[in-house]
PDB file of C-alpha atoms in Angstrom:
ATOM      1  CA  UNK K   1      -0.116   4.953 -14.677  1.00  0.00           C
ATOM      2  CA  UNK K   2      -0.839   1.956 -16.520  1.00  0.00           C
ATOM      3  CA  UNK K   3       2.505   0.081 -15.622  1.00  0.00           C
ATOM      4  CA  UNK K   4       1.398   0.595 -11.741  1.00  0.00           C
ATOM      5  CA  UNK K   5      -2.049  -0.310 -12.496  1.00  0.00           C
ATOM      6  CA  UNK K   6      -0.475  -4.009 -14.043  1.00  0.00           C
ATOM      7  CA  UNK K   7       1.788  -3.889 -10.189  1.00  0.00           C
ATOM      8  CA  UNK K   8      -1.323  -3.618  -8.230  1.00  0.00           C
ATOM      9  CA  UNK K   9      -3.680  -5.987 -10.001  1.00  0.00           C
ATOM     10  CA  UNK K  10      -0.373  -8.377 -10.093  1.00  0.00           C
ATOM     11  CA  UNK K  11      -0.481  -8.064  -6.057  1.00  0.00           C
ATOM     12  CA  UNK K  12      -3.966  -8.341  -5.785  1.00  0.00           C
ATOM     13  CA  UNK K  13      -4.028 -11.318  -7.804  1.00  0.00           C
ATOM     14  CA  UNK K  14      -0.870 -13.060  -5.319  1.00  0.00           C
ATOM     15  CA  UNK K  15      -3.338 -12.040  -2.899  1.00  0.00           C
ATOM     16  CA  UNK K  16      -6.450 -14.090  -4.023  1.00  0.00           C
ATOM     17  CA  UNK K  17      -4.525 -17.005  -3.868  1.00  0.00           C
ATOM     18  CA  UNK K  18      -3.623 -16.680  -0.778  1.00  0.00           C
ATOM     19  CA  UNK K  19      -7.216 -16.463   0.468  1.00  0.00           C
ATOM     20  CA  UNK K  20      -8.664 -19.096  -2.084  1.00  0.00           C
ATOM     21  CA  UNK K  21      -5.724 -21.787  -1.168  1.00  0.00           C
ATOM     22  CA  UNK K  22      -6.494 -20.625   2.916  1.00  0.00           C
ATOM     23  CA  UNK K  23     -10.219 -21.269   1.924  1.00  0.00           C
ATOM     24  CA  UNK K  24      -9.471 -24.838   0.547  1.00  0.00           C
ATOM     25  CA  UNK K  25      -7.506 -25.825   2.983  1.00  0.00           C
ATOM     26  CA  UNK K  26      -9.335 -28.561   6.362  1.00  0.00           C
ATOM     27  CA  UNK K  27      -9.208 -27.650   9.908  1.00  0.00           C
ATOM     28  CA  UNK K  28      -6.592 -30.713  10.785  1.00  0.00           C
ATOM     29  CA  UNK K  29      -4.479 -29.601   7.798  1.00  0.00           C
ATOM     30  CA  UNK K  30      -3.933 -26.306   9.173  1.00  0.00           C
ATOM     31  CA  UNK K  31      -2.364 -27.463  11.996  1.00  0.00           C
ATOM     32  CA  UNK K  32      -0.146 -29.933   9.625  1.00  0.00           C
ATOM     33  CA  UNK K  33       3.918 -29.846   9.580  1.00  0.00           C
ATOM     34  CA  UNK K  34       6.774 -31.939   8.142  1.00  0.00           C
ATOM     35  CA  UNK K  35       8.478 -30.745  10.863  1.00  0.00           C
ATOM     36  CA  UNK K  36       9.784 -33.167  14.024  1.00  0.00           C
ATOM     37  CA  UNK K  37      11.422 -29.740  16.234  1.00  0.00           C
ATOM     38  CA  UNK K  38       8.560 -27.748  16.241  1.00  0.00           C
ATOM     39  CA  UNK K  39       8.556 -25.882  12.446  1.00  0.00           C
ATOM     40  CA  UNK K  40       5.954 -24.188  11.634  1.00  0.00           C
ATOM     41  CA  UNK K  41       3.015 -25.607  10.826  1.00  0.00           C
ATOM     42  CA  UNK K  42       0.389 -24.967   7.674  1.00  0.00           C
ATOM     43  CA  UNK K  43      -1.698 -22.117  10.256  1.00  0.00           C
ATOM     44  CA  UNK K  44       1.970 -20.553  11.078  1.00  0.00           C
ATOM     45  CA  UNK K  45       3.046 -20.393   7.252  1.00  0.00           C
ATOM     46  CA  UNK K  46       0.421 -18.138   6.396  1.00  0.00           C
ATOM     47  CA  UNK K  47       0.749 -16.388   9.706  1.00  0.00           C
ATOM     48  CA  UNK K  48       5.069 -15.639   7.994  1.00  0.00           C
ATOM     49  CA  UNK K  49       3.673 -14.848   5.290  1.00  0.00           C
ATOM     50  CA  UNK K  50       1.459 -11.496   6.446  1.00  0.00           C
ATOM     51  CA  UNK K  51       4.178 -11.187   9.054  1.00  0.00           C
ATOM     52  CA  UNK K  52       6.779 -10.335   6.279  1.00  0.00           C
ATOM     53  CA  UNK K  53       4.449  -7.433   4.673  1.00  0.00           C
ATOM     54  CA  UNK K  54       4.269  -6.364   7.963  1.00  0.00           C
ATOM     55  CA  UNK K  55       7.998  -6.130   8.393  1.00  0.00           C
ATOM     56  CA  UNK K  56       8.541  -4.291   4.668  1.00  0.00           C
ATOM     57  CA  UNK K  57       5.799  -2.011   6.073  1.00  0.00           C
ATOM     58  CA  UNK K  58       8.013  -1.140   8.972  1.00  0.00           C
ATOM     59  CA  UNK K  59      10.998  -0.919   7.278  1.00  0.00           C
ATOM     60  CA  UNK K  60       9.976   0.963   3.965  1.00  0.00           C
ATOM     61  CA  UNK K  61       6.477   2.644   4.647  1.00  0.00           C
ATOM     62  CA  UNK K  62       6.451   3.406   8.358  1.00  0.00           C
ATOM     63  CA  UNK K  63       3.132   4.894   8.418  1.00  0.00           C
ATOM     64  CA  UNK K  64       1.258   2.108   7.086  1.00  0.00           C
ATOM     65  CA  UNK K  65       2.538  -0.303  10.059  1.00  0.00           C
ATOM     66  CA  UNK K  66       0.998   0.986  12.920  1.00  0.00           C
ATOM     67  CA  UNK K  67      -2.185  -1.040  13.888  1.00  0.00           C
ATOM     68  CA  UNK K  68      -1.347  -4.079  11.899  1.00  0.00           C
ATOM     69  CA  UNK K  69      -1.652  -7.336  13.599  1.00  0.00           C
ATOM     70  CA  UNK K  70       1.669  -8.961  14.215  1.00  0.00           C
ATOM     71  CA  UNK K  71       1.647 -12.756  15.005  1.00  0.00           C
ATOM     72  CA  UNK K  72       4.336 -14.035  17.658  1.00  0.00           C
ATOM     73  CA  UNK K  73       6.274 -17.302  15.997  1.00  0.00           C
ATOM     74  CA  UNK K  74       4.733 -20.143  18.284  1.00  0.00           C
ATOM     75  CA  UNK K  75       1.144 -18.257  17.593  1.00  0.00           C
ATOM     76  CA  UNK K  76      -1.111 -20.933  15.686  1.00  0.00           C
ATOM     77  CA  UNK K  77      -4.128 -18.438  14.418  1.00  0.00           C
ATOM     78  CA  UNK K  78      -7.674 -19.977  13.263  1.00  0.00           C
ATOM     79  CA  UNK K  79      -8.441 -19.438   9.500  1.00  0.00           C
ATOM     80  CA  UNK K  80     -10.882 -16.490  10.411  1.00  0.00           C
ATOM     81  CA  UNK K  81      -7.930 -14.474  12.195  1.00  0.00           C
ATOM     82  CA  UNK K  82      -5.166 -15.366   9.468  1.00  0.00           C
ATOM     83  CA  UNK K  83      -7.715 -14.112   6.128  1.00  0.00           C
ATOM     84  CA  UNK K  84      -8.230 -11.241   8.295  1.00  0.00           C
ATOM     85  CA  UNK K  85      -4.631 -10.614   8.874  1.00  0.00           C
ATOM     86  CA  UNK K  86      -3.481 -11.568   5.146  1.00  0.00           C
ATOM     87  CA  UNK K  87      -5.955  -9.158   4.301  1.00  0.00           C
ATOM     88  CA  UNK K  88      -5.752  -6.169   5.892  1.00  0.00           C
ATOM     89  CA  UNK K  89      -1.592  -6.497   5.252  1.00  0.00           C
ATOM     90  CA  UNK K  90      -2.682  -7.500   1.796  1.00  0.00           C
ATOM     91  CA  UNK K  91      -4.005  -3.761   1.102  1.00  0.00           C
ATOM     92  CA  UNK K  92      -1.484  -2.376   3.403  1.00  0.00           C
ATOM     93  CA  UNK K  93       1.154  -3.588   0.814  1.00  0.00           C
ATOM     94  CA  UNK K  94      -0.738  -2.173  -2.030  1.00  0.00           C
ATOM     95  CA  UNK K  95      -0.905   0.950  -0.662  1.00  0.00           C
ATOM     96  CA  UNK K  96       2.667   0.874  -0.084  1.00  0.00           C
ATOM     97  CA  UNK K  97       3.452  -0.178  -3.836  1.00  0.00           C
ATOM     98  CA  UNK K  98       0.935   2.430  -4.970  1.00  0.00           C
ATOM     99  CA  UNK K  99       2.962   5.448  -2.750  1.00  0.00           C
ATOM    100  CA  UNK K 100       6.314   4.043  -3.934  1.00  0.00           C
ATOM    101  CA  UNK K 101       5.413   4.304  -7.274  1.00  0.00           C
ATOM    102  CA  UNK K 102       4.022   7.871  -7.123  1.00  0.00           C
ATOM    103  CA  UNK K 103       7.669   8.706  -5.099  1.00  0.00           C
ATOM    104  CA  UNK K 104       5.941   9.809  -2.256  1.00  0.00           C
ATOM    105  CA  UNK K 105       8.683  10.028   0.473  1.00  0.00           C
ATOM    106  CA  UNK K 106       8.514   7.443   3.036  1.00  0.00           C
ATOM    107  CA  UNK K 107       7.437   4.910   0.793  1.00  0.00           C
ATOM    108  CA  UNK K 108      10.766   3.111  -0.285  1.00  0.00           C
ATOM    109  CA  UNK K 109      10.543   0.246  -2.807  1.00  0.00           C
ATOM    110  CA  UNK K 110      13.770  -2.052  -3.059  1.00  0.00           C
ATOM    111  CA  UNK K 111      16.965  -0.189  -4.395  1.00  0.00           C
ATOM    112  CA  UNK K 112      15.925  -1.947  -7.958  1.00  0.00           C
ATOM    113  CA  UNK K 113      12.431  -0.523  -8.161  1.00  0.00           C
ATOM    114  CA  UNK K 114       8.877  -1.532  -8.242  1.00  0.00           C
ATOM    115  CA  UNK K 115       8.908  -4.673 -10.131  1.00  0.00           C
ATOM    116  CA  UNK K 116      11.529  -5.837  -8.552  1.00  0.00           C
ATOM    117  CA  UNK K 117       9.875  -5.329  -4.970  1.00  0.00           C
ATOM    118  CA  UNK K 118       6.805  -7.015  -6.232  1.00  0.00           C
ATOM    119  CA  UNK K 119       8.700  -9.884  -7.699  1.00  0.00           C
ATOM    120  CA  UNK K 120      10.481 -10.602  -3.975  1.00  0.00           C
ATOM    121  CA  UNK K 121       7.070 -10.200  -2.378  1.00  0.00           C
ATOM    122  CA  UNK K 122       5.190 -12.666  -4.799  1.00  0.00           C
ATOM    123  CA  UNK K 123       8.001 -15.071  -4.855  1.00  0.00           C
ATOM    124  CA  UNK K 124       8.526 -14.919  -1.249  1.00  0.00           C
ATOM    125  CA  UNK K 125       4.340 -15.946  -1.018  1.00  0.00           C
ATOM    126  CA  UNK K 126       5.127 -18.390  -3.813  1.00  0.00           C
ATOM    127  CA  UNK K 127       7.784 -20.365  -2.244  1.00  0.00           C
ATOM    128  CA  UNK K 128       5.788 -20.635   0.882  1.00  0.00           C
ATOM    129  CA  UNK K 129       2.647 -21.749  -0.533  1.00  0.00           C
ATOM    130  CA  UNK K 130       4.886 -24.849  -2.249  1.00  0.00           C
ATOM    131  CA  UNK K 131       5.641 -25.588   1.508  1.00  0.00           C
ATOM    132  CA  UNK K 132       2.153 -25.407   2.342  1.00  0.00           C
ATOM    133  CA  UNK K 133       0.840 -27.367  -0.645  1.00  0.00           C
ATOM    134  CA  UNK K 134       3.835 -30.249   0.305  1.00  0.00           C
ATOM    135  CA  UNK K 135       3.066 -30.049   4.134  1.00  0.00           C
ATOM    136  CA  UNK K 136      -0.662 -30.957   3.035  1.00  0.00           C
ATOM    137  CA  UNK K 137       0.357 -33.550   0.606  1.00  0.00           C
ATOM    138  CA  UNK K 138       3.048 -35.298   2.986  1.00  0.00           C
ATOM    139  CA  UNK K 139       0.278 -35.074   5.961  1.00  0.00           C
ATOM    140  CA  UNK K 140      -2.547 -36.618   4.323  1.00  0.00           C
ATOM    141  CA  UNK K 141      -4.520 -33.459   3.829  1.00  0.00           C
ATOM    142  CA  UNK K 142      -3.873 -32.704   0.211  1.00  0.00           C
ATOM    143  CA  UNK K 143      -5.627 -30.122  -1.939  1.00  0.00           C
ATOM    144  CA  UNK K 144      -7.931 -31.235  -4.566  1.00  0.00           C
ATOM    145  CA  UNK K 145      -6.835 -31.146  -8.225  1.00  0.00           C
ATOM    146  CA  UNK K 146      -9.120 -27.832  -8.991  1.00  0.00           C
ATOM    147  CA  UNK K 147      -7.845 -25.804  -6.217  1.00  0.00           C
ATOM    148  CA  UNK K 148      -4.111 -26.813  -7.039  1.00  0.00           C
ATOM    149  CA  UNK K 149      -5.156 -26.204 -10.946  1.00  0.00           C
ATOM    150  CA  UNK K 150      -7.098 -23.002 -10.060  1.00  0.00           C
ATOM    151  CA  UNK K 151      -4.083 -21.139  -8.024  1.00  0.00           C
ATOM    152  CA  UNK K 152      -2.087 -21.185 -11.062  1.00  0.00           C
ATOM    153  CA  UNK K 153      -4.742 -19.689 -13.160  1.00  0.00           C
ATOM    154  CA  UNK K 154      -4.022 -16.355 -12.863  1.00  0.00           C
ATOM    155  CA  UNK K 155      -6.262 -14.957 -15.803  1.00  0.00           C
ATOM    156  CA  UNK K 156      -9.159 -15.885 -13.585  1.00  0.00           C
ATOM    157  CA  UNK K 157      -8.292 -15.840  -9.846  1.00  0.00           C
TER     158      UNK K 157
END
């Protein structure tokens, strides 16, 4: 189905930026916040962020939650656990979209379809990589220009 083939690459695609902003991203910055009562910090951003798939998972594709990593809100995970996590929820997710769109049962997209779960997921990721991107900027550990350039390119990421 070439309309779920154009969903999947779309996710995998959100997906690569996640790992290639991750990648970019200094040790101190990860442990950067704007935040003066304990908000999460850079590290804890991306830890939300495959804590989310994780909660779809459980609540619209039940079988593809068991086993996956779930990070507790004052965790601060290294780099090396959080690409792990993104990625194994990363293919989780994808799996997920792939069932849904087949209409296997137990694999629920939102009540206004496939694009319109994929749209919430990306733009959910979106949004929080502006608050990463800001935190950096604000805490003296900005991005360069290529990587901020590069995570909008998404013809080649």
């Amino acid at each position: 189905m070439p309309e779920t083939d154009d969903t999947l690459e779309a996710w995998r695609t959100n997906q690569r930026i996640n790992l290639k902003l991750l990648a970019e991203i200094d040790d101190a910055g990860l442990s950067a916040t704007l935040s003066t009562r304990g908000g999460r910090s850079v590290a804890r951003q991306f830890a939300h962020l495959h804590t989310v798939r994780v909660m779809q998972l459980e609540a619209r594709a039940k079988a593809l939650a068991p086993g996956a990593r779930r990070f507790a809100t004052e965790d601060e995970p290294s780099r090396e656990e959080l690409a792990i996590a993104l990625a194994d929820s990363a293919l989780r997710v994808e799996e997920w979209l792939r069932r849904a769109a087949a209409g296997e049962k137990g694999f629920r997209p939102f009540k206004k379809g496939l694009a319109t779960t994929l749209a919430y997921l990306v733009a959910h990721e979106s949004h929080h990589r502006g608050n990463i991107l800001l935190t950096l900027k604000q805490c003296g550990h900005g991005v360069d220009t290529k990587t901020r350039f590069a995570i909008w390119d998404w013809d080649r990421i």
